[in-house]
C-alpha positions as MATLAB code, in Angstrom:
seq = 'MGNRVDEAGSLWNMVLHTHSRSISKRLFSRMISLFYHHSMPDKIIEVFADMEELCVRPDENTVKKVTRAFQELGEEEKQKLVLRRYMSKWKYIHFNGE';
ca = [
      98.725  146.156  219.454;
      95.294  144.846  218.500;
      95.259  142.479  221.490;
      95.853  145.156  224.231;
      92.806  146.578  222.514;
      91.009  143.499  223.204;
      92.525  143.422  226.718;
      91.359  147.176  227.438;
      87.930  145.841  226.271;
      87.668  143.287  228.241;
      88.395  144.839  231.362;
      85.846  147.457  230.380;
      83.079  145.327  229.951;
      83.973  143.793  233.265;
      84.169  147.079  235.369;
      81.046  147.618  233.855;
      79.359  144.246  235.188;
      80.697  144.787  238.370;
      80.660  148.523  238.960;
      77.893  149.707  236.903;
      76.369  152.290  239.343;
      79.864  154.408  239.713;
      81.860  154.661  236.728;
      83.222  158.082  236.305;
      82.491  160.143  233.260;
      86.190  160.498  233.053;
      86.833  156.472  233.028;
      83.632  156.327  230.094;
      85.550  159.541  228.319;
      89.282  157.780  228.172;
      87.644  154.349  226.574;
      85.681  156.205  224.386;
      89.171  158.101  222.990;
      91.294  154.761  223.368;
      88.667  153.298  220.709;
      89.280  156.753  218.922;
      92.014  156.321  218.593;
      92.149  152.820  216.845;
      89.508  153.842  214.600;
      86.950  151.713  216.433;
      83.576  153.547  215.782;
      81.192  150.350  216.570;
      82.799  150.206  220.143;
      82.620  153.784  220.498;
      79.010  154.053  219.851;
      78.626  150.578  222.733;
      80.490  152.374  225.063;
      78.930  155.992  224.518;
      75.123  153.523  224.896;
      75.992  152.256  228.357;
      77.073  156.699  229.441;
      73.827  157.016  228.155;
      71.810  154.500  230.173;
      73.952  154.651  233.028;
      72.292  158.595  232.674;
      76.502  160.481  232.274;
      76.732  163.202  231.020;
      79.527  163.252  228.448;
      81.840  166.332  228.181;
      82.477  168.189  224.554;
      85.979  166.419  223.592;
      83.460  163.135  224.176;
      80.178  164.214  221.767;
      82.791  165.347  219.269;
      84.231  161.763  219.395;
      81.036  159.868  219.555;
      79.810  162.543  216.489;
      82.368  161.762  214.459;
      81.827  157.588  214.903;
      78.147  158.108  213.550;
      79.227  159.853  210.674;
      81.656  156.908  210.147;
      79.204  154.168  210.505;
      76.851  156.665  208.066;
      74.345  157.017  210.630;
      73.855  160.721  210.286;
      70.290  161.117  211.759;
      72.105  159.539  214.813;
      74.785  162.267  214.752;
      72.526  165.392  214.832;
      70.541  163.788  217.683;
      73.658  163.205  219.981;
      74.573  167.121  218.404;
      71.227  168.708  220.132;
      71.068  166.833  222.926;
      74.219  167.612  224.632;
      75.970  170.377  222.887;
      75.064  173.460  223.560;
      74.609  176.704  221.581;
      76.365  178.649  224.455;
      79.480  178.870  225.680;
      79.907  180.684  228.833;
      83.153  182.464  229.449;
      84.315  183.212  233.232;
      86.751  186.381  233.110;
      87.447  188.604  235.841;
      86.779  192.037  235.269;
      88.983  195.153  234.589;
];
């Protein structure tokens, strides 16, 4: 199974270098989820760094996975920075009136 994860990482690097300006937020999130599932915090941080470099704003689940990766690596300051930057204190709930 590890070989398939390596293949996915190679494919990710190829896509990143050839289509650097047109990678969707969803693809970034999928790659982070893949590396999260296989307990690879260093790879999660690499993908997140690419995401920030291309000014792609992560969704809430991605932020949680990235902060857990920083926690596993013992980098609490970076974890707090990511939480401050991307997690909002307020969440808007839309509902139809009565």
